[in-house]
CSV table of C-alpha atoms in Angstrom, one decimal:
chain,number,residue,atom,x,y,z
E,27,SER,CA,9.9,12.8,5.7
E,28,ILE,CA,11.9,11.7,2.7
E,29,GLY,CA,13.6,8.4,1.8
E,30,ASP,CA,15.8,8.2,-1.2
E,31,ASN,CA,18.1,5.9,-3.1
E,32,ALA,CA,20.7,6.5,-0.3
E,33,VAL,CA,20.3,4.9,3.0
E,34,ASP,CA,19.3,7.8,5.2
E,35,ILE,CA,15.9,9.2,6.1
E,36,LYS,CA,15.6,12.9,6.5
E,37,VAL,CA,12.7,14.5,8.4
E,38,TRP,CA,11.7,18.1,7.4
E,39,ASP,CA,9.4,20.8,8.6
E,40,PRO,CA,7.3,21.5,5.5
E,41,THR,CA,6.5,25.1,6.6
E,42,THR,CA,10.1,26.2,7.2
E,43,GLY,CA,12.0,23.8,5.0
E,44,GLN,CA,14.4,23.1,7.9
E,45,GLN,CA,15.6,19.6,8.5
E,46,LEU,CA,14.4,18.3,11.8
E,47,ASN,CA,16.1,15.0,12.1
E,48,GLN,CA,18.1,12.5,10.1
E,49,ILE,CA,18.1,8.7,10.6
E,50,ILE,CA,21.5,7.5,9.5
E,51,LYS,CA,21.8,4.2,7.7
E,52,ALA,CA,18.1,3.3,8.1
E,53,HIS,CA,18.5,0.4,5.7
E,54,PRO,CA,21.7,-1.1,4.2
E,55,TYR,CA,20.8,-0.5,0.6
E,56,ARG,CA,17.9,1.6,-0.6
E,57,ILE,CA,14.9,3.1,1.1
E,58,ASP,CA,11.7,2.2,-0.7
E,59,GLY,CA,8.9,3.7,1.4
E,60,VAL,CA,8.2,5.8,4.5
E,61,SER,CA,5.0,6.6,6.3
E,62,PHE,CA,4.0,8.3,9.6
E,63,ASN,CA,1.8,6.5,12.1
E,64,PRO,CA,-1.6,8.1,12.5
E,65,ASN,CA,-0.6,10.0,15.7
E,66,GLY,CA,2.6,11.4,14.0
E,67,THR,CA,5.1,10.2,16.7
E,68,ASP,CA,6.7,7.4,14.8
E,69,LEU,CA,7.9,6.7,11.3
E,70,VAL,CA,7.9,3.3,9.5
E,71,SER,CA,10.3,2.6,6.6
E,72,THR,CA,10.9,-0.2,4.2
E,73,GLY,CA,13.9,-1.1,2.1
E,74,ASN,CA,15.0,-3.7,-0.3
E,75,ASP,CA,16.5,-5.6,2.6
E,76,LYS,CA,12.8,-6.8,3.2
E,77,LYS,CA,12.8,-5.2,6.7
E,78,ILE,CA,10.2,-2.9,8.1
E,79,LYS,CA,11.7,-0.6,10.6
E,80,PHE,CA,9.9,1.6,13.2
E,81,TRP,CA,11.6,4.8,14.3
E,82,ASN,CA,11.0,7.3,17.0
E,83,LEU,CA,10.7,10.7,15.3
E,84,GLU,CA,11.9,12.8,18.2
E,85,THR,CA,15.1,10.8,18.9
E,86,GLY,CA,15.7,9.2,15.5
E,87,SER,CA,16.2,5.9,17.3
E,88,LEU,CA,15.1,2.5,16.1
E,89,ILE,CA,12.1,1.2,18.1
E,90,SER,CA,11.8,-2.2,16.4
E,91,GLU,CA,12.2,-4.0,13.1
E,92,HIS,CA,10.3,-6.8,11.3
E,93,THR,CA,11.3,-8.9,8.4
E,94,VAL,CA,8.4,-9.5,6.0
E,95,THR,CA,7.8,-13.0,4.7
E,96,ILE,CA,6.6,-12.0,1.2
E,97,SER,CA,8.9,-12.6,-1.7
E,98,ASP,CA,8.5,-9.0,-2.9
E,99,PHE,CA,10.0,-5.8,-1.6
E,100,PRO,CA,7.4,-3.7,0.1
E,101,LYS,CA,7.3,-0.2,-1.3
E,102,ILE,CA,4.0,1.4,-0.4
E,103,ILE,CA,3.0,1.7,3.3
E,104,GLN,CA,-0.5,2.6,4.4
E,105,TYR,CA,-1.8,2.7,7.9
E,106,SER,CA,-5.4,1.9,8.7
E,107,PRO,CA,-7.4,5.0,9.8
E,108,ASN,CA,-7.3,3.8,13.4
E,109,GLY,CA,-3.6,2.7,13.2
E,110,THR,CA,-4.4,-0.9,14.1
E,111,TYR,CA,-3.1,-2.3,10.8
E,112,MET,CA,-0.5,-1.5,8.2
E,113,LEU,CA,-0.7,-2.5,4.5
E,114,PHE,CA,2.6,-3.1,2.6
E,115,GLN,CA,2.4,-3.4,-1.1
E,116,GLY,CA,5.2,-4.5,-3.5
E,117,ILE,CA,5.1,-5.0,-7.2
E,118,ARG,CA,3.6,-8.5,-7.0
E,119,GLU,CA,2.5,-9.0,-3.4
E,120,THR,CA,0.6,-7.3,-0.6
E,121,THR,CA,0.7,-8.1,3.1
E,122,LEU,CA,-1.3,-6.9,6.1
E,123,ILE,CA,0.4,-6.5,9.4
E,124,LYS,CA,-1.2,-6.0,12.8
E,125,THR,CA,0.6,-2.9,14.3
E,126,GLN,CA,0.7,-4.0,17.9
E,127,ASN,CA,2.4,-7.4,17.6
E,128,LYS,CA,3.7,-7.3,14.0
E,129,SER,CA,1.8,-10.5,13.0
E,130,GLU,CA,1.2,-10.9,9.3
E,131,ILE,CA,-2.3,-11.7,7.9
E,132,ASN,CA,-2.5,-13.5,4.6
E,133,LEU,CA,-4.4,-11.7,1.9
E,134,PRO,CA,-5.8,-13.0,-1.3
E,135,LYS,CA,-3.6,-12.2,-4.3
E,136,THR,CA,-4.2,-8.6,-5.2
E,137,LYS,CA,-2.8,-6.0,-7.5
E,138,LYS,CA,-3.8,-3.0,-5.5
E,139,ALA,CA,-5.3,-2.6,-2.0
E,140,ILE,CA,-6.6,0.2,0.2
E,141,PHE,CA,-8.4,0.5,3.5
E,142,SER,CA,-12.1,1.3,3.8
E,143,PRO,CA,-12.7,4.7,5.5
E,144,ASP,CA,-13.5,3.0,8.8
E,145,GLY,CA,-10.5,0.7,8.6
E,146,ASN,CA,-12.5,-2.5,9.1
E,147,GLN,CA,-12.2,-3.7,5.5
E,148,LEU,CA,-9.8,-3.8,2.7
E,149,PHE,CA,-10.8,-3.0,-0.9
E,150,LEU,CA,-8.8,-5.4,-3.1
E,151,PHE,CA,-8.4,-4.9,-6.8
E,152,ASN,CA,-7.2,-7.3,-9.5
E,153,GLN,CA,-7.4,-7.1,-13.3
E,154,LYS,CA,-8.0,-9.5,-16.1
E,155,TYR,CA,-7.2,-8.8,-19.8
E,156,ARG,CA,-10.2,-9.4,-22.1
E,157,GLU,CA,-10.0,-9.0,-25.9
E,158,GLN,CA,-13.4,-8.1,-27.4
E,159,ASN,CA,-12.1,-8.3,-30.9
E,160,PRO,CA,-8.7,-7.6,-32.5
E,161,ARG,CA,-9.3,-3.9,-32.4
E,162,GLN,CA,-10.8,-3.7,-28.9
E,163,GLN,CA,-9.4,-4.9,-25.6
E,164,PHE,CA,-10.4,-4.3,-22.0
E,165,TYR,CA,-8.8,-4.7,-18.6
E,166,ASP,CA,-11.7,-5.7,-16.4
E,167,VAL,CA,-11.2,-4.6,-12.7
E,168,TYR,CA,-12.3,-7.1,-10.1
E,169,PHE,CA,-13.1,-5.4,-6.9
E,170,ASN,CA,-13.5,-7.4,-3.6
E,171,VAL,CA,-14.4,-6.1,-0.2
E,172,TRP,CA,-12.4,-8.1,2.3
E,173,ASP,CA,-13.4,-8.1,5.9
E,174,ILE,CA,-10.3,-7.9,8.2
E,175,LYS,CA,-11.9,-9.5,11.3
E,176,SER,CA,-13.4,-12.6,9.5
E,177,GLN,CA,-10.6,-12.6,6.8
E,178,LYS,CA,-13.2,-13.3,4.1
E,179,VAL,CA,-14.4,-11.6,1.0
E,180,VAL,CA,-17.9,-10.2,1.7
E,181,LYS,CA,-18.7,-8.6,-1.6
E,182,SER,CA,-17.4,-8.8,-5.2
E,183,HIS,CA,-17.9,-6.7,-8.2
E,184,CYS,CA,-16.5,-6.5,-11.8
E,185,LEU,CA,-15.8,-2.9,-12.9
E,186,ILE,CA,-15.7,-2.8,-16.7
E,187,GLY,CA,-14.2,0.1,-18.7
E,188,HIS,CA,-10.5,0.5,-18.5
E,189,LEU,CA,-8.5,-0.1,-21.7
E,190,ASP,CA,-5.1,-0.6,-20.0
E,191,GLU,CA,-3.6,-1.7,-16.7
E,192,LEU,CA,-4.8,-0.3,-13.3
E,193,GLU,CA,-2.2,2.0,-11.7
E,194,SER,CA,-4.0,3.6,-8.7
E,195,VAL,CA,-7.1,3.4,-6.6
E,196,ALA,CA,-8.7,5.7,-4.0
E,197,CYS,CA,-11.9,5.8,-1.9
E,198,SER,CA,-13.9,8.9,-0.9
E,199,PRO,CA,-13.8,9.6,2.8
E,200,ASP,CA,-17.4,8.6,3.2
E,201,GLY,CA,-16.9,5.3,1.3
E,202,THR,CA,-19.4,5.9,-1.4
E,203,ILE,CA,-17.2,6.5,-4.4
E,204,LEU,CA,-14.2,4.6,-5.7
E,205,ALA,CA,-11.7,6.1,-8.2
E,206,THR,CA,-9.5,4.0,-10.4
E,207,GLY,CA,-6.7,5.4,-12.5
E,208,SER,CA,-5.3,3.5,-15.5
E,209,ARG,CA,-2.4,3.5,-18.0
E,210,ASP,CA,-5.1,4.4,-20.5
E,211,SER,CA,-5.0,8.0,-19.1
E,212,THR,CA,-8.5,7.8,-17.6
E,213,ILE,CA,-9.8,8.0,-14.1
E,214,ARG,CA,-13.1,6.3,-13.5
E,215,LEU,CA,-15.5,6.8,-10.7
E,216,TRP,CA,-17.6,3.9,-9.4
C-alpha cells in the first residue's frame, strides 16, 4: 500500500502492478504512515491530524479510529510479531498501543524503538553527545530492554562507537544481533 502527501491510500498488487483498492480521503491533510496488520486483512494509517485509522482492506471501509495523546505526529508504525501491540514513532515521541482496546502505554523517552523478535519486549535506543577532545566526538547509544508486561527496563547497555546521530536500528530474527545505522555512514553490529 502507498500513502502520499495527498489524502488517499492506494493498495496495489506488487506482482501485477494493478491497483486493488483506494481509500478516499483517509486523512484530511497528509498521510504519514501505513502498515498492514500481521494477518494482512487490515491496514492502519497515520496522518498529521494525530489520528490512527484502521481500514478493512477488502472493502476499504473505516473500522475504527484513535486519536493519539502524544504531542508529536506518528509517522512510523510497527506491529509486534504477534499483533498484540503497535508502536508509533514520531520525531520526538514514541507510543505503544494495545491493538485490542487501543489503550496507550507510556514509554520512557526514546529516540528509536523496535520490538524484540518474540514481541514481549521493546528495545529502546537513546543517544548522548560526548566530546572526547576538540577533534573527536562520539554519540554514545544507550540501549534499554523494556519488558512490556511489567513496563520496566530489565537491562541497560551503552554502545560506544558512532560519530554522529543514530538513524535506524534493527534486530536479527533470533534476537542475537542488533544493527545500528548512523549519520556517520556506518552500520555497527552489536
